[in-house]
PDB file of C-alpha atoms in Angstrom:
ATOM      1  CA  UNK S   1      21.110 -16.721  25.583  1.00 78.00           C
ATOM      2  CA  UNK S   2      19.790 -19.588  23.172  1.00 83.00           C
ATOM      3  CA  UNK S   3      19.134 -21.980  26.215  1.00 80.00           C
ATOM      4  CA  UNK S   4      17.447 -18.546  28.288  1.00 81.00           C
ATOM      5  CA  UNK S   5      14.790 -18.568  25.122  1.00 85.00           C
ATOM      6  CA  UNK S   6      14.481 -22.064  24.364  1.00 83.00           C
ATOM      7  CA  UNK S   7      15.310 -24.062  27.422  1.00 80.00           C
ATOM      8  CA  UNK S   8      13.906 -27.538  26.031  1.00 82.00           C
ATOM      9  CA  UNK S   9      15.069 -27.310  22.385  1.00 83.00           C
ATOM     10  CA  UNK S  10      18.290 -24.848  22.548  1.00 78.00           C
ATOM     11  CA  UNK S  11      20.798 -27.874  21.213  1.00 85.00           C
ATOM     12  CA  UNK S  12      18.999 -27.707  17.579  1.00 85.00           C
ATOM     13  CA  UNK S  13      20.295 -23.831  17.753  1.00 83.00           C
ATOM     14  CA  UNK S  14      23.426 -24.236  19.378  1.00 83.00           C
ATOM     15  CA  UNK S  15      24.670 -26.963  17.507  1.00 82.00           C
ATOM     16  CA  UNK S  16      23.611 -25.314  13.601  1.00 82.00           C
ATOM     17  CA  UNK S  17      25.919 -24.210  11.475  1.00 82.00           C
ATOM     18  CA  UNK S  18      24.836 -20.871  12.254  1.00 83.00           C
ATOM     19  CA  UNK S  19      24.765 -21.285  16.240  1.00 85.00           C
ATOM     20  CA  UNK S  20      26.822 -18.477  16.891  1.00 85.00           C
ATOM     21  CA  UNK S  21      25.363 -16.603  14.584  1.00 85.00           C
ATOM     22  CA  UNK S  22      21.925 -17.063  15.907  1.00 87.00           C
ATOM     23  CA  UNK S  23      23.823 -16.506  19.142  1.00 87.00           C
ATOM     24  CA  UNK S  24      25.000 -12.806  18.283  1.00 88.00           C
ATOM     25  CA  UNK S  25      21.072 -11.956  16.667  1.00 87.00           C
ATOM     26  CA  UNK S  26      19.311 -13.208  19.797  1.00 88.00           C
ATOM     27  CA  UNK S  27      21.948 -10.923  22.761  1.00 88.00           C
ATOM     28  CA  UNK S  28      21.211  -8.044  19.977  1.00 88.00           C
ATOM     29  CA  UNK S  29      17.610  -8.488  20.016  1.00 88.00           C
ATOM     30  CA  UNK S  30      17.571  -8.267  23.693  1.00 87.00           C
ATOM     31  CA  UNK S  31      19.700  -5.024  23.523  1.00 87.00           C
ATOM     32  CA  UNK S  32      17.825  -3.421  21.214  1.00 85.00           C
ATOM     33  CA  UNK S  33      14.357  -3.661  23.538  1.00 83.00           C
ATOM     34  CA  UNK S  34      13.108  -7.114  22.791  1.00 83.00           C
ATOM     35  CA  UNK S  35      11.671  -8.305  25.663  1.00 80.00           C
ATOM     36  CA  UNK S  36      12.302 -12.614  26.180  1.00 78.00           C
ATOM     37  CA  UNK S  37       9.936 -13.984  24.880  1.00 81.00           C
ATOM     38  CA  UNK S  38       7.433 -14.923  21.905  1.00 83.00           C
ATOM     39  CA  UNK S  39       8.643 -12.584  19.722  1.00 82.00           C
ATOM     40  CA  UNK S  40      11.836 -12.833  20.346  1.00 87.00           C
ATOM     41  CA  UNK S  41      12.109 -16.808  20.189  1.00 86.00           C
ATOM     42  CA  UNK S  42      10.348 -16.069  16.632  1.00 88.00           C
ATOM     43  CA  UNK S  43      12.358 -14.213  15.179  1.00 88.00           C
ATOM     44  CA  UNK S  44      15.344 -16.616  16.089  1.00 86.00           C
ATOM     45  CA  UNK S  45      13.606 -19.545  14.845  1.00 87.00           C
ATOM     46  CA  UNK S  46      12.716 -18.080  11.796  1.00 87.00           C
ATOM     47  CA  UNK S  47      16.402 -16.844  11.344  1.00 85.00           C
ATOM     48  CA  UNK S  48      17.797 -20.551  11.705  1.00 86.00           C
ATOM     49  CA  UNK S  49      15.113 -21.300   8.854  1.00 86.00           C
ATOM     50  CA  UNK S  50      16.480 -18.210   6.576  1.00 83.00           C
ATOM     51  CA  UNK S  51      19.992 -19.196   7.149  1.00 82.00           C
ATOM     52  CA  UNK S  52      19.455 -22.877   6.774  1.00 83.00           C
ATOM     53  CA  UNK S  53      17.960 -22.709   3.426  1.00 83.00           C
ATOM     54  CA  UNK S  54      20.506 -21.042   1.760  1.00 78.00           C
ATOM     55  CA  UNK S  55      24.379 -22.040   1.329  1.00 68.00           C
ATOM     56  CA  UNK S  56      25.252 -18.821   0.504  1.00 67.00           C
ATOM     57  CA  UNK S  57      25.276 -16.738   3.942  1.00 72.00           C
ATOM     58  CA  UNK S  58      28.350 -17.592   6.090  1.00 71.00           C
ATOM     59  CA  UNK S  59      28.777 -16.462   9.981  1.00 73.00           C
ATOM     60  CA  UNK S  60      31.359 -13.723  10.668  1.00 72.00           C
ATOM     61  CA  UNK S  61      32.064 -12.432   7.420  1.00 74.00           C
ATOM     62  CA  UNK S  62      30.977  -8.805   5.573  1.00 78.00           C
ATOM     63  CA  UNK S  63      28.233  -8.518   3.276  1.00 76.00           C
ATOM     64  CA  UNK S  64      27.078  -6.789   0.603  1.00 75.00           C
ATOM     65  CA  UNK S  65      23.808  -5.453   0.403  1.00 75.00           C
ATOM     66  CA  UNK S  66      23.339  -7.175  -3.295  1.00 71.00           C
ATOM     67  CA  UNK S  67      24.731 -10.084  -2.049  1.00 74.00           C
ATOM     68  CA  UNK S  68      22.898 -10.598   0.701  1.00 78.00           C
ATOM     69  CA  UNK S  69      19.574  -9.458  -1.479  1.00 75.00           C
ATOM     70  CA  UNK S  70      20.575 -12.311  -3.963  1.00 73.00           C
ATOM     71  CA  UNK S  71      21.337 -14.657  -1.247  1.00 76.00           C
ATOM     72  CA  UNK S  72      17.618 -14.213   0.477  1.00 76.00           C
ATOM     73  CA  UNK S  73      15.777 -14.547  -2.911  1.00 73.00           C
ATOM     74  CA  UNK S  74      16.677 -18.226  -3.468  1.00 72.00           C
ATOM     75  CA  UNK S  75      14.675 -18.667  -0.029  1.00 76.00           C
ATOM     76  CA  UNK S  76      11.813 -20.589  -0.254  1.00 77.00           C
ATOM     77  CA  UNK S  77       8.670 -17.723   0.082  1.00 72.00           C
ATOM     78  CA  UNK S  78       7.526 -19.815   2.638  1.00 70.00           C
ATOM     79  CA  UNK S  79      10.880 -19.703   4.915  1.00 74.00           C
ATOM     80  CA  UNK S  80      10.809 -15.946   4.557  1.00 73.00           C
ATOM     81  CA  UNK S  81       9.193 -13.193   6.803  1.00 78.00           C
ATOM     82  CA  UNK S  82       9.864  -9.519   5.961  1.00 77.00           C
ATOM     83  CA  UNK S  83       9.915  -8.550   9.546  1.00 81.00           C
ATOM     84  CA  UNK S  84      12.950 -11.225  11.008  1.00 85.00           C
ATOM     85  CA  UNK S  85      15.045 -10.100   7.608  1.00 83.00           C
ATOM     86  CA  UNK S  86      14.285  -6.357   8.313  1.00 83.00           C
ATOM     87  CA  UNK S  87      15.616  -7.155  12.151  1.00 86.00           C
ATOM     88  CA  UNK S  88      18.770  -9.181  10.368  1.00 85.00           C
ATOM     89  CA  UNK S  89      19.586  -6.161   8.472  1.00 84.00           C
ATOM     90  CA  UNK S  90      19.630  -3.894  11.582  1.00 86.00           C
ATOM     91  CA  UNK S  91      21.580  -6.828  13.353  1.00 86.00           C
ATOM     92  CA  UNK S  92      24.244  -6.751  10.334  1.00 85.00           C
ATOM     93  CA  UNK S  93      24.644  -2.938  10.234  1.00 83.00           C
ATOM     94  CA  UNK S  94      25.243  -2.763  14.383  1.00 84.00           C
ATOM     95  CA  UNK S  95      27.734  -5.325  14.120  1.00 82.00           C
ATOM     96  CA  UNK S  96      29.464  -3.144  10.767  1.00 83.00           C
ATOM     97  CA  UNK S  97      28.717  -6.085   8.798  1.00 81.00           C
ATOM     98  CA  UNK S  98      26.690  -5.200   6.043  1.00 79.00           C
ATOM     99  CA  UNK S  99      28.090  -2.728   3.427  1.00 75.00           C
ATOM    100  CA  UNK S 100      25.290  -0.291   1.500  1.00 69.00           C
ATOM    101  CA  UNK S 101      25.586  -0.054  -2.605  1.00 64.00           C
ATOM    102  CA  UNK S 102      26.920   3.631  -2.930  1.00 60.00           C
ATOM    103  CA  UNK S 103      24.436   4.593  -5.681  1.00 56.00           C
ATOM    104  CA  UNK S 104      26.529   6.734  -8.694  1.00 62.00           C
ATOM    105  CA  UNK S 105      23.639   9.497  -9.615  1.00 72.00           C
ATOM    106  CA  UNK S 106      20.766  11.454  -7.802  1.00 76.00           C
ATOM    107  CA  UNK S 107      18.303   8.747  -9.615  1.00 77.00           C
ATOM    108  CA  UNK S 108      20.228   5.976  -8.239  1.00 79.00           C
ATOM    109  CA  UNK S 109      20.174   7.792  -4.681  1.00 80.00           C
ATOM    110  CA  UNK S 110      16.273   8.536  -5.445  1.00 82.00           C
ATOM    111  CA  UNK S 111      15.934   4.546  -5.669  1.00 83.00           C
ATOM    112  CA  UNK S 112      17.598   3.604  -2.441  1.00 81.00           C
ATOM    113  CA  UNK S 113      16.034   5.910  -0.753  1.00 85.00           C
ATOM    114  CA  UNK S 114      12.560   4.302  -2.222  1.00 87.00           C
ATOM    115  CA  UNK S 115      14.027   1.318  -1.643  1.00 85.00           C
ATOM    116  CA  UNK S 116      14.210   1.708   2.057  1.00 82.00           C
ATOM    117  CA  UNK S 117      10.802   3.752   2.499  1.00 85.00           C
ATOM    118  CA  UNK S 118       9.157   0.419   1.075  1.00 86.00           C
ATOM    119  CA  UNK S 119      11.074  -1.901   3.058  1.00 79.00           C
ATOM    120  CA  UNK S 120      11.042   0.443   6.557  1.00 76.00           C
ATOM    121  CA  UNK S 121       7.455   2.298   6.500  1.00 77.00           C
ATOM    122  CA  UNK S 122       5.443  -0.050   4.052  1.00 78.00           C
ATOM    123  CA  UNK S 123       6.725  -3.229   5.352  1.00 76.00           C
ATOM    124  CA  UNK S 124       6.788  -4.925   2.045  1.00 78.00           C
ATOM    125  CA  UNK S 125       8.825  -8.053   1.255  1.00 76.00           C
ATOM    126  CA  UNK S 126      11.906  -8.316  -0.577  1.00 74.00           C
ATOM    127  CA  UNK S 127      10.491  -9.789  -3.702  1.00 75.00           C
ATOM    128  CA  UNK S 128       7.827  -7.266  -3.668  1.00 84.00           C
ATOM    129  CA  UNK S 129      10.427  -4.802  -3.513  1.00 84.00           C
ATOM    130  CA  UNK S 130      12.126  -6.236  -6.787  1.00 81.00           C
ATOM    131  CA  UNK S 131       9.101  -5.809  -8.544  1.00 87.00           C
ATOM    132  CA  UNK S 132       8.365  -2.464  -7.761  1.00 89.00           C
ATOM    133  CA  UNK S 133      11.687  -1.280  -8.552  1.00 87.00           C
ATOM    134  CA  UNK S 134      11.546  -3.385 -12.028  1.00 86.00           C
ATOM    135  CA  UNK S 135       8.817  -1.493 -12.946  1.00 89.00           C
ATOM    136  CA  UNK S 136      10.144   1.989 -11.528  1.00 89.00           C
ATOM    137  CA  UNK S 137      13.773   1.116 -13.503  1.00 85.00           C
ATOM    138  CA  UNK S 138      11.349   0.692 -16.740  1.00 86.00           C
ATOM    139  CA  UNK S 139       9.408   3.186 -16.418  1.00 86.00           C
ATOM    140  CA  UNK S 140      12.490   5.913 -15.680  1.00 84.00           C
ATOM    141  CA  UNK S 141      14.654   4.064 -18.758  1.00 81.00           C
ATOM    142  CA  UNK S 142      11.839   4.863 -21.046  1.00 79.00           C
ATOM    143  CA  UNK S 143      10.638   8.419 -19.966  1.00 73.00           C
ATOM    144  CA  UNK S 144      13.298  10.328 -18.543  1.00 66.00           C
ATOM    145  CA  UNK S 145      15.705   9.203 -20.625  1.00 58.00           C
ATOM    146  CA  UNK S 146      19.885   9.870 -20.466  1.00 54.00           C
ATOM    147  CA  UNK S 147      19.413  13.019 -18.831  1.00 54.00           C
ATOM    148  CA  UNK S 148      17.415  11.260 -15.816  1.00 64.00           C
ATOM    149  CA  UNK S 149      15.848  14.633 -15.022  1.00 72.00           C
ATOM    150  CA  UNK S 150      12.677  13.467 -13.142  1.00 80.00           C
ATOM    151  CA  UNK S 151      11.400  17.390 -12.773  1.00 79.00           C
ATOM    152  CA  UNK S 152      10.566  17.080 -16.790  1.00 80.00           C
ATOM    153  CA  UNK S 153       8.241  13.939 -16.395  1.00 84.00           C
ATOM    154  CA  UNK S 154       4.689  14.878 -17.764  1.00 85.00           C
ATOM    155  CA  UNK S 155       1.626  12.787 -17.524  1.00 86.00           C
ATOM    156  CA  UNK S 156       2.193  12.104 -21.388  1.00 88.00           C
ATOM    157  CA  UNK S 157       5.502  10.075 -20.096  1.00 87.00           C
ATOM    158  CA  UNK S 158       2.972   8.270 -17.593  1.00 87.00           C
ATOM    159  CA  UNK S 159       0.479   7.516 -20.602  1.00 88.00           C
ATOM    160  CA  UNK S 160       3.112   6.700 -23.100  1.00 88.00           C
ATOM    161  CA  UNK S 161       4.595   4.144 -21.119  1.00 87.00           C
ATOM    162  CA  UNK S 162       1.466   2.485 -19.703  1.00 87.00           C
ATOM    163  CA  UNK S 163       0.413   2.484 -23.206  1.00 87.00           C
ATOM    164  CA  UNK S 164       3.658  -0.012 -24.008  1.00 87.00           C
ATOM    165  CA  UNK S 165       2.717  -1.692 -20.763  1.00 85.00           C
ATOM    166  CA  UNK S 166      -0.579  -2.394 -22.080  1.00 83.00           C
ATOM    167  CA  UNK S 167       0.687  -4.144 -25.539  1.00 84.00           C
ATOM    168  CA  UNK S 168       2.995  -6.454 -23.657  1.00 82.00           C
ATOM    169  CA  UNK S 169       1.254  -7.716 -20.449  1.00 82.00           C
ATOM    170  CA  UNK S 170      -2.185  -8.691 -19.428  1.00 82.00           C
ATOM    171  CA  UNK S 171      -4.786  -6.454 -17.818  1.00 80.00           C
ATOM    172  CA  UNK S 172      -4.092  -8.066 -14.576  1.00 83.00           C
ATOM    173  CA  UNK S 173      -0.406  -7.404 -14.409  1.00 87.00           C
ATOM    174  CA  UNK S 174      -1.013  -4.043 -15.877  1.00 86.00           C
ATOM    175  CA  UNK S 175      -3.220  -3.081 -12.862  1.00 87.00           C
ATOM    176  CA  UNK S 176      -0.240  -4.302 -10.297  1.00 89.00           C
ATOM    177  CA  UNK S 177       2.234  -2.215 -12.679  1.00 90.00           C
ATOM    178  CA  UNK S 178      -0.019   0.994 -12.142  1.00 90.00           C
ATOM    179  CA  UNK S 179      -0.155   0.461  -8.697  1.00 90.00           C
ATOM    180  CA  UNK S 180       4.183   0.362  -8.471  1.00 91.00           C
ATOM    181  CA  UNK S 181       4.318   3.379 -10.515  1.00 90.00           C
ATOM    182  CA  UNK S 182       1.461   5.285  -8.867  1.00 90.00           C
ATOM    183  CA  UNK S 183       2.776   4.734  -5.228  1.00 90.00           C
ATOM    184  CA  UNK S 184       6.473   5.784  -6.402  1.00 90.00           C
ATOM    185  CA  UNK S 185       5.057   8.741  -8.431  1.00 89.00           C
ATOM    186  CA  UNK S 186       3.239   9.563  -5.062  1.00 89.00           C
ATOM    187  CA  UNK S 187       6.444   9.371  -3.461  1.00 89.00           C
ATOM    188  CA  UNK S 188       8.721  11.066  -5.698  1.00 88.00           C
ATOM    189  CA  UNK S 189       6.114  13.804  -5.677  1.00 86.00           C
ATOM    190  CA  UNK S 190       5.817  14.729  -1.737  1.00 86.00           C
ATOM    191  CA  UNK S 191       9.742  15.262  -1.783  1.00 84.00           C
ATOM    192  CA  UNK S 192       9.696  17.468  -4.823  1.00 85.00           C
ATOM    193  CA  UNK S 193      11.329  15.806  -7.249  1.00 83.00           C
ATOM    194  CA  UNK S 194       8.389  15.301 -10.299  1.00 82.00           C
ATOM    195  CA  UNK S 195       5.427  17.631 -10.230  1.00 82.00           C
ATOM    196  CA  UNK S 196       2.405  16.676  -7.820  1.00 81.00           C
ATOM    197  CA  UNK S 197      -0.231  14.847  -9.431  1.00 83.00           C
ATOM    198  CA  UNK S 198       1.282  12.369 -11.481  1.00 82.00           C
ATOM    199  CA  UNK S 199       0.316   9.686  -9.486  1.00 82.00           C
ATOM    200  CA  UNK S 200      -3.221  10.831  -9.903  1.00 84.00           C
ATOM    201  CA  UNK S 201      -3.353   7.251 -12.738  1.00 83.00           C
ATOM    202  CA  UNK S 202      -7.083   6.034 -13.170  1.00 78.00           C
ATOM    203  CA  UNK S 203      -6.928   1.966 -12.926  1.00 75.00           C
ATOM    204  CA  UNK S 204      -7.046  -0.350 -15.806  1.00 73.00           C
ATOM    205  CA  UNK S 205     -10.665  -2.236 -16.389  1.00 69.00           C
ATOM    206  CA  UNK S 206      -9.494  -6.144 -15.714  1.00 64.00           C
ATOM    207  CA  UNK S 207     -11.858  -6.887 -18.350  1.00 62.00           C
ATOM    208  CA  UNK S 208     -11.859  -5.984 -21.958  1.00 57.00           C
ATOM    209  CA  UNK S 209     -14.793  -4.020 -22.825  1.00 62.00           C
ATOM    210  CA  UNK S 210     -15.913  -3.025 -19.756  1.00 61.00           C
ATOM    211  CA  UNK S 211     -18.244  -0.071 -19.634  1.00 64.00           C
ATOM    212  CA  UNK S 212     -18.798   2.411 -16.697  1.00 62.00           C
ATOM    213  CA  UNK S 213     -21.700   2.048 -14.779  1.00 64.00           C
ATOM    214  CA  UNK S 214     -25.220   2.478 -16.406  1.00 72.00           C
ATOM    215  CA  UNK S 215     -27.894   4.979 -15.345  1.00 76.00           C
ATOM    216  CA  UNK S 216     -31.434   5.571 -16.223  1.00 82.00           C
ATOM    217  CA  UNK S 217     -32.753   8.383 -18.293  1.00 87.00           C
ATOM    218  CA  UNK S 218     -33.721  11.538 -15.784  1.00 89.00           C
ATOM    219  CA  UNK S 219     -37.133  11.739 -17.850  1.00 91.00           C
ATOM    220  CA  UNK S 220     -37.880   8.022 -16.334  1.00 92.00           C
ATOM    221  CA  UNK S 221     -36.184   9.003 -12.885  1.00 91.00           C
ATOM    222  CA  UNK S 222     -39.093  11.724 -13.229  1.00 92.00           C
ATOM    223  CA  UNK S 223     -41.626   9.678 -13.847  1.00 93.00           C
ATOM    224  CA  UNK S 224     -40.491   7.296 -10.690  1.00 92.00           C
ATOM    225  CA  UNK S 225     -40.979  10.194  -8.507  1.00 92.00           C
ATOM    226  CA  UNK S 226     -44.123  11.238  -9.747  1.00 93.00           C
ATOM    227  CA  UNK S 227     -45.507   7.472  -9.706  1.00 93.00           C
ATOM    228  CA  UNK S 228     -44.920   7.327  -5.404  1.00 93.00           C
ATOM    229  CA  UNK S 229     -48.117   8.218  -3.930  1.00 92.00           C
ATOM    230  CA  UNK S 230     -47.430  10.579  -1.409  1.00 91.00           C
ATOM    231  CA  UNK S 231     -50.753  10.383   0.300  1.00 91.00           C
ATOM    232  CA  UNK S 232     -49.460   8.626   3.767  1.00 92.00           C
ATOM    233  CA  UNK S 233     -46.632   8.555   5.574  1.00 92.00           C
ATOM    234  CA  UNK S 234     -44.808   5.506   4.041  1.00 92.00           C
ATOM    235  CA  UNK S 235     -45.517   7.101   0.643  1.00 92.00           C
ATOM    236  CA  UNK S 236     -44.133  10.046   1.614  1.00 92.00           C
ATOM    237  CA  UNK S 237     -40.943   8.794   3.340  1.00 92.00           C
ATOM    238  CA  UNK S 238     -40.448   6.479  -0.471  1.00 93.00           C
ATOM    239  CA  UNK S 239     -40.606   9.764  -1.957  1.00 93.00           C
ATOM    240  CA  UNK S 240     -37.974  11.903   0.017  1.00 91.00           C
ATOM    241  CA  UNK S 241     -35.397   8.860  -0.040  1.00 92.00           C
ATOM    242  CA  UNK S 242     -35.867   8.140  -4.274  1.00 93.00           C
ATOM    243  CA  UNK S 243     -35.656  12.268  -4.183  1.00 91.00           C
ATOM    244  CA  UNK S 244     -32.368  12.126  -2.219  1.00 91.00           C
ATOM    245  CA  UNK S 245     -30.814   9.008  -4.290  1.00 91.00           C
ATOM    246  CA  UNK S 246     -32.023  11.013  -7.354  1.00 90.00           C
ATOM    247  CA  UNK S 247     -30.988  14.669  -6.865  1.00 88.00           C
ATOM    248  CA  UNK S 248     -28.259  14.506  -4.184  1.00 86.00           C
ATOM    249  CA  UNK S 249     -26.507  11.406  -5.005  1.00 86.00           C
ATOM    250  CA  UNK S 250     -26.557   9.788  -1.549  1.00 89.00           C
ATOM    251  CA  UNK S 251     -25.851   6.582  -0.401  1.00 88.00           C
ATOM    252  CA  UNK S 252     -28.947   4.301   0.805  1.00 89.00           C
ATOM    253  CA  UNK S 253     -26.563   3.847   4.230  1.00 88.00           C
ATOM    254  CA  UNK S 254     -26.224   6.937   4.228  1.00 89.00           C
ATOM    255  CA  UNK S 255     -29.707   7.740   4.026  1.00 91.00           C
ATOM    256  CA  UNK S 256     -30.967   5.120   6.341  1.00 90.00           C
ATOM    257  CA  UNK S 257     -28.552   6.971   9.330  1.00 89.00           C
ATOM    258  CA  UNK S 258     -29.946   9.861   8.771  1.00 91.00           C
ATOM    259  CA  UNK S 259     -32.370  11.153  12.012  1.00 90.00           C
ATOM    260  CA  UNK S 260     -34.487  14.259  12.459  1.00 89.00           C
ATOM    261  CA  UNK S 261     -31.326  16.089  14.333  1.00 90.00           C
ATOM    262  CA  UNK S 262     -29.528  16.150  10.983  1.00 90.00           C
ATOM    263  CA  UNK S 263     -32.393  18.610   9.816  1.00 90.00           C
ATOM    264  CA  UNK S 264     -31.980  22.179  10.261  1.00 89.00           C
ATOM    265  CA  UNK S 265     -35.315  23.269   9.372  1.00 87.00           C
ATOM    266  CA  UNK S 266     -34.212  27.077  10.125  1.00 87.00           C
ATOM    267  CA  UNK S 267     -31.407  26.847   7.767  1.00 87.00           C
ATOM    268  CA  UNK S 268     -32.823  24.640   5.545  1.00 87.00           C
ATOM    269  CA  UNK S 269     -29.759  22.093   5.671  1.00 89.00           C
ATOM    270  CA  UNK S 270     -29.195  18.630   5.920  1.00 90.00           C
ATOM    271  CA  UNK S 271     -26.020  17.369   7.766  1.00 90.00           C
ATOM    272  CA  UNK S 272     -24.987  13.622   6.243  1.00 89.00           C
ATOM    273  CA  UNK S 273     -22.324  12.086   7.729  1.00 87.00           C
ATOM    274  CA  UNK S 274     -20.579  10.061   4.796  1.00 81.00           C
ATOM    275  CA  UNK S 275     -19.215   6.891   6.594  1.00 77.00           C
ATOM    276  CA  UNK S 276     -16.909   5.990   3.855  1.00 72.00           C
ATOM    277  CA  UNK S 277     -15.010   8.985   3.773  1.00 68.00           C
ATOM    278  CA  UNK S 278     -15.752   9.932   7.177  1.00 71.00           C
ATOM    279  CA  UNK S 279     -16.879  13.234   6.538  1.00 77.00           C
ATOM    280  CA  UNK S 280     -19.660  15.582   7.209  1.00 84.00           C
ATOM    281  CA  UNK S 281     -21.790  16.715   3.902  1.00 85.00           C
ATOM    282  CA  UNK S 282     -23.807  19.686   4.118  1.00 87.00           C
ATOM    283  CA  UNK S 283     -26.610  19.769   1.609  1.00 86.00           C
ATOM    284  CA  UNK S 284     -29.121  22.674   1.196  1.00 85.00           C
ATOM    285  CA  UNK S 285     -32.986  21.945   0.801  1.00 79.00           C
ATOM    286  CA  UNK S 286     -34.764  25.686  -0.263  1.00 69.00           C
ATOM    287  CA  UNK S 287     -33.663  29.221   1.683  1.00 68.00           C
ATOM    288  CA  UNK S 288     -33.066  29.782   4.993  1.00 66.00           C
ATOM    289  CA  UNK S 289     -35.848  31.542   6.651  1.00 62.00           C
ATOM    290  CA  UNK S 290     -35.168  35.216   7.384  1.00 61.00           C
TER     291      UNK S 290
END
């Protein structure tokens, strides 16, 4: 199969270390719906890289998901692409290869169940994975403590332990540590096992003494209406957009969409469509008329 995919260069796979090895991934690749060509030839060539750069993987023999998570992190990050070593994992567990850690407890199951939701559905890379489960295996050893019942985590364990966070790392870090425990919160949450809305964490200011935004005075936002003449038409168009910035909180693109069908005169409603959230606001100007 090596010299199907790479009929000019197939001796520098065949003759590796890890020839038959590469052998076995590319005949499952095909059998598993790859079709013959780019992406298949990548993911072998990236393989031989993987396998190359470490002197801990050998061809044939069982493996242990720890050991073959240890193995890959001593890969150069630039060697290393999340989607060939998900397709290696799949490889090893058809071929009854690869051996899963039985976890001990229902927070140890929790974890390797998270564990595969962010490699699977998010897609994220190994090392990415160990840092969101550092931070999860933290955060769980200092709030739910040797009872490891996650139905009793409150948002006081959340503040508590970002508060801890907060002393020992710097804002930056502390923003990608919210993020980890947010998403997992999020997760742990849609199956049930902490209350909903613990995730709901606001995200640390990257600078110290940051403020939240400023706004003027309604007296002067008064006075700013009153001040546009309204006396011709551009004077009057001024006015209703400062009025809509002013009163309904709108958007100036959301403003400058807006066309005379989005004006119910008869109703007295005006339809915004709110491209950022990509939904329809309904705003009322006076009553409807009878």
């Amino acid at each position: 199969m090596l010299k199907v995919l790479f009929p000019k260069s197939f001796c520098r796979y065949e003759y590796s270390r890890f020839g038959a090895e590469l052998e076995l991934f590319a005949r499952w690749l095909l059998a598993a719906g790859y079709l013959p060509g780019a992406a298949t030839r990548r993911h072998v060539h990236r393989l031989k890289c993987i396998l190359e750069a470490t002197a801990a993987l050998q061809c044939g023999r069982i493996l242990f998901e720890a050991e073959l998570d240890g193995a890959l992190a001593f890969v150069p990050g630039a060697l290393r692409h999340a989607s060939t070593e998900r397709a290696y994992r799949r490889f090893l567990k058809a071929e009854g290869r690869l051996e899963e850690t039985q976890p001990q407890g229902p927070v140890e199951q929790l974890l390797l169940r998270y564990r595969e939701y962010l490699l699977d559905v998010r897609g994220l890379a190994p090392a990415t994975i160990g840092q969101h489960l550092g931070t999860i295996e933290e955060f769980l050893s200092l709030s739910a403590g040797p009872s490891q019942d996650l139905s009793a985590l409150t948002s006081e364990h959340v503040e508590t332990f970002i508060h801890i966070l907060s002393r020992r790392v710097l804002r930056q870090t502390l923003q990608h540590k919210v993020a980890h425990l947010r998403a997992f919160l999020r997760f742990c949450g849609d199956r049930g096992e902490t209350a909903r809305g613990l995730e709901r964490i606001d995200t640390p200011r990257t600078y110290r003494g940051e403020l939240p935004p400023r706004a003027l005075d309604w007296e002067v936002i008064e006075k700013l209406l009153s001040s546009v003449a309204r006396t011709d038409y551009l004077g009057r168009r001024d006015h209703a957009i400062l009025h809509l910035m002013a009163y309904y909180g709108l958007r100036p693109s959301e403003i400058a969409a807006l066309t005379l069908d989005a004006v119910n005169w008869k109703r007295r409603t005006l339809r915004v469509e709110q491209r950022k959230t990509r939904s329809t606001l309904v705003l009322s100007f006076g009553r409807p008329d009878p």
